[in-house]
PDB file of C-alpha atoms in Angstrom:
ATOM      1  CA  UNK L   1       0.000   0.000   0.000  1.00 56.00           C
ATOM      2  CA  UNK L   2       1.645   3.486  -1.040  1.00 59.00           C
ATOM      3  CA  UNK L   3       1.803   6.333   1.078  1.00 64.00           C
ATOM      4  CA  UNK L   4      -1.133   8.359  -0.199  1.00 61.00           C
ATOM      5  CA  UNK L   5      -3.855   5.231   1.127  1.00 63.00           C
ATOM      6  CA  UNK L   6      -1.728   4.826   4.276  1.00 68.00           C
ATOM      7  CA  UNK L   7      -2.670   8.349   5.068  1.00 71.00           C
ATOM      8  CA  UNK L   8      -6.085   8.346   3.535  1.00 65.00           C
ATOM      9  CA  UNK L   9      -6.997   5.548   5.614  1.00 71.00           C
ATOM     10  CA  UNK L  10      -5.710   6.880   8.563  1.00 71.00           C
ATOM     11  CA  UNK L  11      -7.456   9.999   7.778  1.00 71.00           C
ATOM     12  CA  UNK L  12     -10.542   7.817   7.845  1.00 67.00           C
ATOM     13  CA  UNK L  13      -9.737   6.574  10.501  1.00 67.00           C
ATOM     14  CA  UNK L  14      -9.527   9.657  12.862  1.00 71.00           C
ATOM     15  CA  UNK L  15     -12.067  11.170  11.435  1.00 67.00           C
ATOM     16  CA  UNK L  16     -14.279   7.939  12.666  1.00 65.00           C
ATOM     17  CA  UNK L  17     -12.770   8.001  16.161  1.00 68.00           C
ATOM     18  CA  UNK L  18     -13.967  12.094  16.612  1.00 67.00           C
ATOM     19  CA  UNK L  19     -17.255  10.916  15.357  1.00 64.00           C
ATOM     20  CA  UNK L  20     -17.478   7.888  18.142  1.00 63.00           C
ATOM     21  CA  UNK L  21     -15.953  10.584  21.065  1.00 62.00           C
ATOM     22  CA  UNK L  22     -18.119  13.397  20.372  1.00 65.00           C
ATOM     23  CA  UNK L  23     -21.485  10.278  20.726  1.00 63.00           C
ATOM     24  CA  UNK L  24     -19.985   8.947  23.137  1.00 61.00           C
ATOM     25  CA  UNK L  25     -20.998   5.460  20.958  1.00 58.00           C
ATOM     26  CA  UNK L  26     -18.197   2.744  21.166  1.00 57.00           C
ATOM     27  CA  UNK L  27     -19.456  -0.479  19.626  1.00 56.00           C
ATOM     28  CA  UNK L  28     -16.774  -2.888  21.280  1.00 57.00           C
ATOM     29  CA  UNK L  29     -16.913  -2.090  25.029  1.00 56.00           C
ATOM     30  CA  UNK L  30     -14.567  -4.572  25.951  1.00 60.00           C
ATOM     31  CA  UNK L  31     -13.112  -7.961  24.602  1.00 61.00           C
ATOM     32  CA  UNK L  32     -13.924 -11.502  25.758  1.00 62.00           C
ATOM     33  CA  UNK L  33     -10.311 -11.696  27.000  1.00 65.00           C
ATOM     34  CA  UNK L  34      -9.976  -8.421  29.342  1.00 67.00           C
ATOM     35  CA  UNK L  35     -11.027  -7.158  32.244  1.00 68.00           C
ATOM     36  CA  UNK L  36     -14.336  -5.035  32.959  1.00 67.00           C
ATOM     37  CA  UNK L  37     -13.167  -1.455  32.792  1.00 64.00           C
ATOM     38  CA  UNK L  38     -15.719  -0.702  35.507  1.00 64.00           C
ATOM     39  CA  UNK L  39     -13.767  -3.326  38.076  1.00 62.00           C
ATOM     40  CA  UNK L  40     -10.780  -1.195  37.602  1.00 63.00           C
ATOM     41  CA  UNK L  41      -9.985   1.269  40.815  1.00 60.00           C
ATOM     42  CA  UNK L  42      -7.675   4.059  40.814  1.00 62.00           C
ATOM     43  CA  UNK L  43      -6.108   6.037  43.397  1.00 64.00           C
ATOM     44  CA  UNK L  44      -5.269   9.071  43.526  1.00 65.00           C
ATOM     45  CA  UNK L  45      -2.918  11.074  46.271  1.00 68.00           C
ATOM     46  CA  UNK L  46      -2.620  14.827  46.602  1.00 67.00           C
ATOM     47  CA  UNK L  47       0.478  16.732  46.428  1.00 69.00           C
ATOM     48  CA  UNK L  48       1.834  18.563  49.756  1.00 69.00           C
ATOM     49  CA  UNK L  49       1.164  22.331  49.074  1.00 67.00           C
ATOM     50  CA  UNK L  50       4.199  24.047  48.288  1.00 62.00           C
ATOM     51  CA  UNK L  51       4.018  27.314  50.562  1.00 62.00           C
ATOM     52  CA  UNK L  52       7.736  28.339  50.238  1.00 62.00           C
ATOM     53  CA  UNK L  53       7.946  31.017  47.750  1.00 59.00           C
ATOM     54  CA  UNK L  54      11.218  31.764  45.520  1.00 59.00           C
ATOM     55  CA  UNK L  55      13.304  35.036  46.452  1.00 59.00           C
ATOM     56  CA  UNK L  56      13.129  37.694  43.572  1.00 56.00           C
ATOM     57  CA  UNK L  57      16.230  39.147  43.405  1.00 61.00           C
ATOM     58  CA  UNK L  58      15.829  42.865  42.423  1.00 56.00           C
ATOM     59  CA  UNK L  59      19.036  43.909  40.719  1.00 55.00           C
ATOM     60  CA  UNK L  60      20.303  47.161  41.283  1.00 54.00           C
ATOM     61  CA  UNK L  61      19.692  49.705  39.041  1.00 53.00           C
ATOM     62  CA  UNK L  62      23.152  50.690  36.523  1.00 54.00           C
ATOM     63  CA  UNK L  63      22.902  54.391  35.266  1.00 59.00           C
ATOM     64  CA  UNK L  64      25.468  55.364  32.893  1.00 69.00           C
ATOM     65  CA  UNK L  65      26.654  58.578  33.150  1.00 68.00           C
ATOM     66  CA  UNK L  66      24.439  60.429  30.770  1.00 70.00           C
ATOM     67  CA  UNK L  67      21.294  59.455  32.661  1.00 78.00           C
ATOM     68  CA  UNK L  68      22.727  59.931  36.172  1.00 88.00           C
ATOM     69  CA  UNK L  69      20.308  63.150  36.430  1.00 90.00           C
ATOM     70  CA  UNK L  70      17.582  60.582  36.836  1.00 89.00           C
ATOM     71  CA  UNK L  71      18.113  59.896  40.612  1.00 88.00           C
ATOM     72  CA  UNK L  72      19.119  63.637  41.458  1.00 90.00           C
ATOM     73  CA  UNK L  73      16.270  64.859  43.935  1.00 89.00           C
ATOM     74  CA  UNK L  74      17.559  68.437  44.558  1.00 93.00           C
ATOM     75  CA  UNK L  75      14.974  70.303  42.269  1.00 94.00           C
ATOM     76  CA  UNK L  76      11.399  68.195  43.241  1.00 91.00           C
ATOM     77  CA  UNK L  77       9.454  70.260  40.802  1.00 92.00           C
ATOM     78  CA  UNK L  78      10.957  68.782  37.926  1.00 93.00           C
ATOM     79  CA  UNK L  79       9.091  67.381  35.115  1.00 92.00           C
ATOM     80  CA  UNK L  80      11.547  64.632  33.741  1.00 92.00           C
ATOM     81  CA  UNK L  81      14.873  64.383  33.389  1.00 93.00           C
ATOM     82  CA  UNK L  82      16.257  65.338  29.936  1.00 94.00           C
ATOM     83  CA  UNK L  83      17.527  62.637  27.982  1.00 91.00           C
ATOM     84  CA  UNK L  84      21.371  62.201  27.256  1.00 91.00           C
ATOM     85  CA  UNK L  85      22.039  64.581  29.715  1.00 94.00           C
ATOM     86  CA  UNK L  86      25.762  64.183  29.126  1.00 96.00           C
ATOM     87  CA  UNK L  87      27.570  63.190  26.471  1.00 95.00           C
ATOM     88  CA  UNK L  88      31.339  61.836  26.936  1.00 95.00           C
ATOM     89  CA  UNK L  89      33.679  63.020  24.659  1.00 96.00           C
ATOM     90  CA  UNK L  90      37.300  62.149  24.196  1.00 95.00           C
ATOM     91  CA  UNK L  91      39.269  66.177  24.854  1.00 96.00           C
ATOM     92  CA  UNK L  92      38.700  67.712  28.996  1.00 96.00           C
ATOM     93  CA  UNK L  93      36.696  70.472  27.352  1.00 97.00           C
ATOM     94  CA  UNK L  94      32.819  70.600  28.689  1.00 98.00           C
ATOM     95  CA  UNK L  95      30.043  72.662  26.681  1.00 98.00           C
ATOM     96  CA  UNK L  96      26.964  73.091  28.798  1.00 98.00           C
ATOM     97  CA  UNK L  97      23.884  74.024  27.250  1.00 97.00           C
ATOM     98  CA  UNK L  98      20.108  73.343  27.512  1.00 97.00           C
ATOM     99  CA  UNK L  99      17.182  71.706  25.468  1.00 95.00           C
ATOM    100  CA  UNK L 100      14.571  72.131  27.718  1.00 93.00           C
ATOM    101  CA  UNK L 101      12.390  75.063  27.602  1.00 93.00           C
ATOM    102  CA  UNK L 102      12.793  78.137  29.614  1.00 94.00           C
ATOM    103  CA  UNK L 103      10.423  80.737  27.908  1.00 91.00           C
ATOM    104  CA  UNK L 104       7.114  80.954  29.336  1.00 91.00           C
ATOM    105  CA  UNK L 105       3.891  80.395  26.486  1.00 90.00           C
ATOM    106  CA  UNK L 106       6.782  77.797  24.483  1.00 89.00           C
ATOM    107  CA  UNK L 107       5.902  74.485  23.619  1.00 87.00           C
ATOM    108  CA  UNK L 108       7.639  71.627  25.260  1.00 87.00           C
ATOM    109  CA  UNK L 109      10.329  69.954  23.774  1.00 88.00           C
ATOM    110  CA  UNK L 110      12.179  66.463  24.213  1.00 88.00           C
ATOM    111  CA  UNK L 111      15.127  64.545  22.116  1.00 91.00           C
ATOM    112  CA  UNK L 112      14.028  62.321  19.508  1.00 89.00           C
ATOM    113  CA  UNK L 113      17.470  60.568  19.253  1.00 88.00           C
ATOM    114  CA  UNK L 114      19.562  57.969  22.013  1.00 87.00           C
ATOM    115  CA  UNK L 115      22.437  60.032  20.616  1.00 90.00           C
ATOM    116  CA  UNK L 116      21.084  63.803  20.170  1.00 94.00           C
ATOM    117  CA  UNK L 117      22.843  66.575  22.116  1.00 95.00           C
ATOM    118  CA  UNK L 118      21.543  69.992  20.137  1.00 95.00           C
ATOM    119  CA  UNK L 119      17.526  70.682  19.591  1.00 93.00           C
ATOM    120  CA  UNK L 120      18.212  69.576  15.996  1.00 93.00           C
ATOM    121  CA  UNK L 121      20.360  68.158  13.308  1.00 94.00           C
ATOM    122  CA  UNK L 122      20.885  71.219  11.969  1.00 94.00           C
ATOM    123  CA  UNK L 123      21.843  72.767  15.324  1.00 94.00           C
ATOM    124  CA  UNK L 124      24.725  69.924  15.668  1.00 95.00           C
ATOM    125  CA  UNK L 125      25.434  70.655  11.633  1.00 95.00           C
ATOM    126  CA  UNK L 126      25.861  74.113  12.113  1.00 94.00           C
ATOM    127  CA  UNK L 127      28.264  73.457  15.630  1.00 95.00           C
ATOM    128  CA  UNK L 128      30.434  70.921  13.806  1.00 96.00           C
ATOM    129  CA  UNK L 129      31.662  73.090  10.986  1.00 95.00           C
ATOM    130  CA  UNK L 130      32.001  76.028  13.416  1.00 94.00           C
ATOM    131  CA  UNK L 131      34.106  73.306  15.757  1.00 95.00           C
ATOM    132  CA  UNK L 132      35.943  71.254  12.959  1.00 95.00           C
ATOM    133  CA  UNK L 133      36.782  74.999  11.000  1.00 94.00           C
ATOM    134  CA  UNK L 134      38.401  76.342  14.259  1.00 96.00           C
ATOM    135  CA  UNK L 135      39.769  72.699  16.260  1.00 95.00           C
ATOM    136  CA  UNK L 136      40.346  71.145  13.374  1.00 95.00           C
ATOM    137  CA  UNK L 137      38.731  68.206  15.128  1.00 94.00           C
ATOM    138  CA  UNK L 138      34.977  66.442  15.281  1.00 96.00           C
ATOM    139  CA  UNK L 139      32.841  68.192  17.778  1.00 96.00           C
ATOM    140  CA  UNK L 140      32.045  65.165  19.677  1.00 95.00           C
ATOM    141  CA  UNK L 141      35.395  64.965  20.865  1.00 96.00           C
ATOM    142  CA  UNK L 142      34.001  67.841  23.426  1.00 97.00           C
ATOM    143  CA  UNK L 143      32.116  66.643  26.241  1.00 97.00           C
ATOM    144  CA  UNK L 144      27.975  68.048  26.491  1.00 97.00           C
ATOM    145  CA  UNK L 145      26.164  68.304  29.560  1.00 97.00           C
ATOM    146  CA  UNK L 146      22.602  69.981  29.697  1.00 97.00           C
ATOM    147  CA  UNK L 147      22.601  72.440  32.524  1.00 97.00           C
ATOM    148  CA  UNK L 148      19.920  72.503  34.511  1.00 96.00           C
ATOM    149  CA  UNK L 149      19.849  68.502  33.567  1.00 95.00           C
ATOM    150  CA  UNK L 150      15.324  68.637  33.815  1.00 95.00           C
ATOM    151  CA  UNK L 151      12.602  69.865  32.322  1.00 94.00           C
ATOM    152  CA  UNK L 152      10.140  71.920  34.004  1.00 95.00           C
ATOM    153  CA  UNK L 153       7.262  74.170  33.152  1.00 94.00           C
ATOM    154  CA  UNK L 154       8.625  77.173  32.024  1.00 93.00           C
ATOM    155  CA  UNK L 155       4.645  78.990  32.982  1.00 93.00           C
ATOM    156  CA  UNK L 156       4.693  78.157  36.404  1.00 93.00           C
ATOM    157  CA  UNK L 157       8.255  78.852  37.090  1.00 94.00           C
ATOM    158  CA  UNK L 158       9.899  82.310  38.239  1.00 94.00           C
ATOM    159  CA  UNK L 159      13.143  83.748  38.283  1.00 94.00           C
ATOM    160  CA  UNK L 160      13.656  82.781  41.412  1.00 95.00           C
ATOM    161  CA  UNK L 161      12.623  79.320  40.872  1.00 96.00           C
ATOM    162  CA  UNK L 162      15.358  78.960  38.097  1.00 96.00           C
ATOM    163  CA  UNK L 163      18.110  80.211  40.104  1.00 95.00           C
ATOM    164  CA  UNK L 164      17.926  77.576  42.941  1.00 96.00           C
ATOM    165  CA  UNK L 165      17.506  74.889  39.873  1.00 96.00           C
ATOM    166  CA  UNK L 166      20.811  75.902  38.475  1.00 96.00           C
ATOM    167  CA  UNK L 167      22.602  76.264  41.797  1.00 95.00           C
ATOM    168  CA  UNK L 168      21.282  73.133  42.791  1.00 95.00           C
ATOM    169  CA  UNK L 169      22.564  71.781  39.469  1.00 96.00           C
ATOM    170  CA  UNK L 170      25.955  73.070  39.562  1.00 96.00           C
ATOM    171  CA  UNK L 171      26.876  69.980  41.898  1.00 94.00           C
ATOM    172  CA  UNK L 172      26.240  67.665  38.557  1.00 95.00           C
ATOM    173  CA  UNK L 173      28.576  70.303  36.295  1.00 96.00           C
ATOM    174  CA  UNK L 174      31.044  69.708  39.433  1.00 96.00           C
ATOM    175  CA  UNK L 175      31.035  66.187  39.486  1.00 95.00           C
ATOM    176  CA  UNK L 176      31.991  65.658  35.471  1.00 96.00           C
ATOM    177  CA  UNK L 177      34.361  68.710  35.799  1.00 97.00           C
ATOM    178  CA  UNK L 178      36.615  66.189  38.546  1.00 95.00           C
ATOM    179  CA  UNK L 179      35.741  62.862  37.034  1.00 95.00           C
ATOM    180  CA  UNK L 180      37.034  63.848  33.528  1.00 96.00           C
ATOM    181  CA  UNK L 181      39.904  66.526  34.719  1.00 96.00           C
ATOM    182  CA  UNK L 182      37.908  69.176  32.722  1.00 97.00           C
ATOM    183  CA  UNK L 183      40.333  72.050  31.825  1.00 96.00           C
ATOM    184  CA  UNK L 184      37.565  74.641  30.618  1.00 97.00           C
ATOM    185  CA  UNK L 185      34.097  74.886  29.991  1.00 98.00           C
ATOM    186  CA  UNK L 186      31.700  76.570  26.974  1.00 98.00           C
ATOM    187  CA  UNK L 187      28.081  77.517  28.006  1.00 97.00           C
ATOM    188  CA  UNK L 188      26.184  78.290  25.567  1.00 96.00           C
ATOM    189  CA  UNK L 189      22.611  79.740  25.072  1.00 92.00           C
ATOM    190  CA  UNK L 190      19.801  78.818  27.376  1.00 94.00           C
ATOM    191  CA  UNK L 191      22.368  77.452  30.266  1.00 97.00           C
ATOM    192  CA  UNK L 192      24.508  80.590  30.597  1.00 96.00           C
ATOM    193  CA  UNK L 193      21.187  83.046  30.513  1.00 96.00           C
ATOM    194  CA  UNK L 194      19.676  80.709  33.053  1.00 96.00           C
ATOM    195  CA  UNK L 195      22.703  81.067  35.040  1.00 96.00           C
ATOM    196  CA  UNK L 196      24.090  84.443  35.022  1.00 96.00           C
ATOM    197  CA  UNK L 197      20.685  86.519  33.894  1.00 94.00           C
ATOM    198  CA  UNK L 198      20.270  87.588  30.256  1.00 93.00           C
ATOM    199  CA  UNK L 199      22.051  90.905  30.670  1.00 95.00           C
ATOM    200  CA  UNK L 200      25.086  89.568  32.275  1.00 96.00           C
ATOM    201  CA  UNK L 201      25.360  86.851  29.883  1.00 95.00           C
ATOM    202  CA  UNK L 202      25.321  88.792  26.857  1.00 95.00           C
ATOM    203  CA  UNK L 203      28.038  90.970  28.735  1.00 95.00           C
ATOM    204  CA  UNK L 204      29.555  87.860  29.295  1.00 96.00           C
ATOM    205  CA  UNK L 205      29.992  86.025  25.775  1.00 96.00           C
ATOM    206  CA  UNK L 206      33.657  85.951  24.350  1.00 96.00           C
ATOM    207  CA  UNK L 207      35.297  86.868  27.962  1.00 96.00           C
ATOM    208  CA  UNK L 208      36.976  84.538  29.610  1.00 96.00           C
ATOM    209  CA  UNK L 209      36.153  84.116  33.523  1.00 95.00           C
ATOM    210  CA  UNK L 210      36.208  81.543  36.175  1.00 95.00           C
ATOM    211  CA  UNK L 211      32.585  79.599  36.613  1.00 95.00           C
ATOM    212  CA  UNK L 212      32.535  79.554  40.056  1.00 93.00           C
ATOM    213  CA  UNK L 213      31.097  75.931  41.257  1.00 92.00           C
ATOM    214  CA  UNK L 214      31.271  76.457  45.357  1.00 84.00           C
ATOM    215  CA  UNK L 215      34.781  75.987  46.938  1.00 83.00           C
ATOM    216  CA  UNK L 216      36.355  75.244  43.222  1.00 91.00           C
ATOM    217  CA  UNK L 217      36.578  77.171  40.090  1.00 94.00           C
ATOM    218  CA  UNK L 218      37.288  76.316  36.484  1.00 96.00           C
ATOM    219  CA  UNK L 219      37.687  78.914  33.153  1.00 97.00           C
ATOM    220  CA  UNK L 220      34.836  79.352  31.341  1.00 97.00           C
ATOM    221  CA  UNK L 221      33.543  81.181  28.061  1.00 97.00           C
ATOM    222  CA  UNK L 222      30.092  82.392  27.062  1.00 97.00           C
ATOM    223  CA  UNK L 223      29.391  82.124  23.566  1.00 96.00           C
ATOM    224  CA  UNK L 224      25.906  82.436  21.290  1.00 94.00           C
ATOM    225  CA  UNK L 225      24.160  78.996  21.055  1.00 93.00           C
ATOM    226  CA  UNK L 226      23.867  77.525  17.716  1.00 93.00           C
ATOM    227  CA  UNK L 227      19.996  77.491  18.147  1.00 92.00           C
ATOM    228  CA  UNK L 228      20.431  81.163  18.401  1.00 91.00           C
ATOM    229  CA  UNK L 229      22.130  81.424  14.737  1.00 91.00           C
ATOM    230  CA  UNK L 230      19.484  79.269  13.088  1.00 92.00           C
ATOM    231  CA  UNK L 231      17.000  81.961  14.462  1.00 92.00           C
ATOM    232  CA  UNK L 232      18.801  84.266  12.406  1.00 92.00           C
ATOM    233  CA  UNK L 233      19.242  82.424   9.538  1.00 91.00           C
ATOM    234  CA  UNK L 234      15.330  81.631   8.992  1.00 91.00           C
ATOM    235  CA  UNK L 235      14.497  85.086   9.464  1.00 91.00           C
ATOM    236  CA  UNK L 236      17.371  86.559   6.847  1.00 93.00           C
ATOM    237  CA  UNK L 237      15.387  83.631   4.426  1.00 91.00           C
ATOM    238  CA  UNK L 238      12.135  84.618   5.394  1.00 90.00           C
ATOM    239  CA  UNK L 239      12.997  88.439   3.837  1.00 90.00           C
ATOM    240  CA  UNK L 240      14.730  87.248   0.419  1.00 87.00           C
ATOM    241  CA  UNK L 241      11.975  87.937  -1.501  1.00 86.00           C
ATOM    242  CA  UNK L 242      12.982  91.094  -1.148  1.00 85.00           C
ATOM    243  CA  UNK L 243      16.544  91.555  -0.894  1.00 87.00           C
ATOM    244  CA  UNK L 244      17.006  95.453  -1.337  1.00 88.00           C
ATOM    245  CA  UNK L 245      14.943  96.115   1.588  1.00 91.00           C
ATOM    246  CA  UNK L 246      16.781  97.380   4.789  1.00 90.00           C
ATOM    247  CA  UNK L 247      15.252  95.083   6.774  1.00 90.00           C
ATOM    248  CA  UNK L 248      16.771  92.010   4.724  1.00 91.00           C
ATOM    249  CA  UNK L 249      20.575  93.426   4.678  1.00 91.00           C
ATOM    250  CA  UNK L 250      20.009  93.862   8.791  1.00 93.00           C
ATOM    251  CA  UNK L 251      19.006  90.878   9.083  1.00 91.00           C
ATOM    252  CA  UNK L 252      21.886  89.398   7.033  1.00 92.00           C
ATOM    253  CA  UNK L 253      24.652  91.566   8.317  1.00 93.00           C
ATOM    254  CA  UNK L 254      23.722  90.475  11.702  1.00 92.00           C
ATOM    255  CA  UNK L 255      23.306  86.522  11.133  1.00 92.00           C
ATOM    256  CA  UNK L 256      27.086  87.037   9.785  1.00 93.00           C
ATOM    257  CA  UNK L 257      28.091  89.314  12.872  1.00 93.00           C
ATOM    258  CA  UNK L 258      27.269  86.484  15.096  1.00 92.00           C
ATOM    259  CA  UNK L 259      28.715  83.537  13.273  1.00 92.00           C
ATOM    260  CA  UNK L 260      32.223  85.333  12.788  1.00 94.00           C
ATOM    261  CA  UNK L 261      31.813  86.235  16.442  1.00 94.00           C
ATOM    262  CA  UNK L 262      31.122  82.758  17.637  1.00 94.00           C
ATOM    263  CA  UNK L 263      34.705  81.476  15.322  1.00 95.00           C
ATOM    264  CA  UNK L 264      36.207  84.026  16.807  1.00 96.00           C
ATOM    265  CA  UNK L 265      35.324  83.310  20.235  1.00 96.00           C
ATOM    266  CA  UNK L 266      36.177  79.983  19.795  1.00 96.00           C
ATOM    267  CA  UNK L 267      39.428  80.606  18.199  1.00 96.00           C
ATOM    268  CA  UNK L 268      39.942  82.693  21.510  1.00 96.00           C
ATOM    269  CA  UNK L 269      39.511  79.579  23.705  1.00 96.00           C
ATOM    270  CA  UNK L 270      41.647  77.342  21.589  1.00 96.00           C
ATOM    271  CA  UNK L 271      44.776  79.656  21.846  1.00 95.00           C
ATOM    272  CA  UNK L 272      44.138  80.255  25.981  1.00 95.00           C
ATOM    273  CA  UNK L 273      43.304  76.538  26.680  1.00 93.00           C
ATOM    274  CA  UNK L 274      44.635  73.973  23.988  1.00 88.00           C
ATOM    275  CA  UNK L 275      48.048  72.846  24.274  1.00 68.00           C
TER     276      UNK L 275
END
């Protein structure tokens, strides 16, 4: 018999048996030779309860350094913490800066990207040309470090509110200053108006001074943020269409005031601090 009736007839077969189970209709009960099923006993003994339950070990918690702001308590109206809140670079040069939003009426905003330091790729664009035309060098080799490292809401917070945060948050800036020998720092934007007030920090950018993090101090340079310079840039494009207005060659002449300013500040900082 080939294959195909083998499994035809077992087919059949199965098919017969469902039929006979589902009826409950058997038409041999038992044979001459056997034993009554109904004489047959079976006995049955319970299992001991098993009351001892297994130990869960919980293992601890391993932040890596760019998420260590998510155990910091010192500012309890935080939102969240911000996400790669400090990148490691390869050169003991820090740039602090900050993604979170400060301005009151603003919408939120949070990193899209495991490995996103800037608000956008053309912030980082725009920071690596400005870093590789002056270092010679990729910008990555800097160390970033948002500063404050949370969100919060910008609507309910006041000036006073911000200050403590960055205080408070100057203990984080401390700690990767001494774990990574940090020579001198950049703070850019959002961090160094949060920090020094917007009047000081625009007095500030391109001079050289000692950030002052309680008992220790390290140089430091304000500079514009490159967030900042994209500003400018869309609204220069937003006037092309009409290029021989006064309003368009303002705008221009001051988007290039600030990007020769920021090269120049940085060329500043490599002469005083690279050897």
């Amino acid at each position: 018999m080939n294959s195909h009736l083998l499994l035809k007839e077992y087919s059949d077969l199965l098919s017969d048996l469902s039929k006979l189970v589902e009826e409950d209709k058997f038409p041999v009960f038992k044979y001459s030779e056997e034993r009554n099923p109904d004489s047959f006993y079976f006995k049955w003994e319970s299992l001991p309860e098993v009351t001892e339950t297994k130990t869960i070990e919980k293992k601890p918690r391993i932040l890596t350094p760019g998420s260590r702001n998510i155990t910091c308590r010192l500012c309890p109206d935080r939102s969240t913490g911000i996400r790669n809140f400090l990148s490691i670079g390869k050169l003991p040069y820090l740039v602090l800066h900050y993604t979170g939003e400060f301005r009151p009426s603003q919408p939120s905003f949070s990193k899209t990207r495991k490995d996103q330091i800037f608000r956008s790729f053309d912030s980082e664009d725009l920071f690596s040309r400005m870093v590789e035309k002056v270092f010679s060098l990729n910008w990555k080799d800097f160390f970033y470090q948002e500063f404050p490292g949370c969100n919060f809401n910008p609507d309910r917070s006041t000036l006073e509110n911000w200050d403590k945060r960055m205080n408070s948050c100057l203990s984080q800036v401390k700690q990767t200053i001494e774990e990574n020998e940090i020579r001198a720092v950049l703070i850019t934007g959002g961090a160094a108006v949060l920090h020094y007030g917007r009047e000081k920090a625009h007095s500030l950018t391109g001079v050289i001074q000692d950030l002052d993090l309680g008992g220790m101090q390290i140089p430091s340079m304000v500079i514009r943020s490159p967030d900042a310079v994209l500003s400018l840039e869309k609204k220069r494009k937003s006037l092309e269409k009409n290029k021989n207005t006064p309003e368009y060659k303002s705008a221009r002449e001051e988007e290039n005031r600030v990007k020769l300013e920021i090269v120049k500040y940085l060329q500043v900082f490599k002469d005083r601090f690279f050897l």
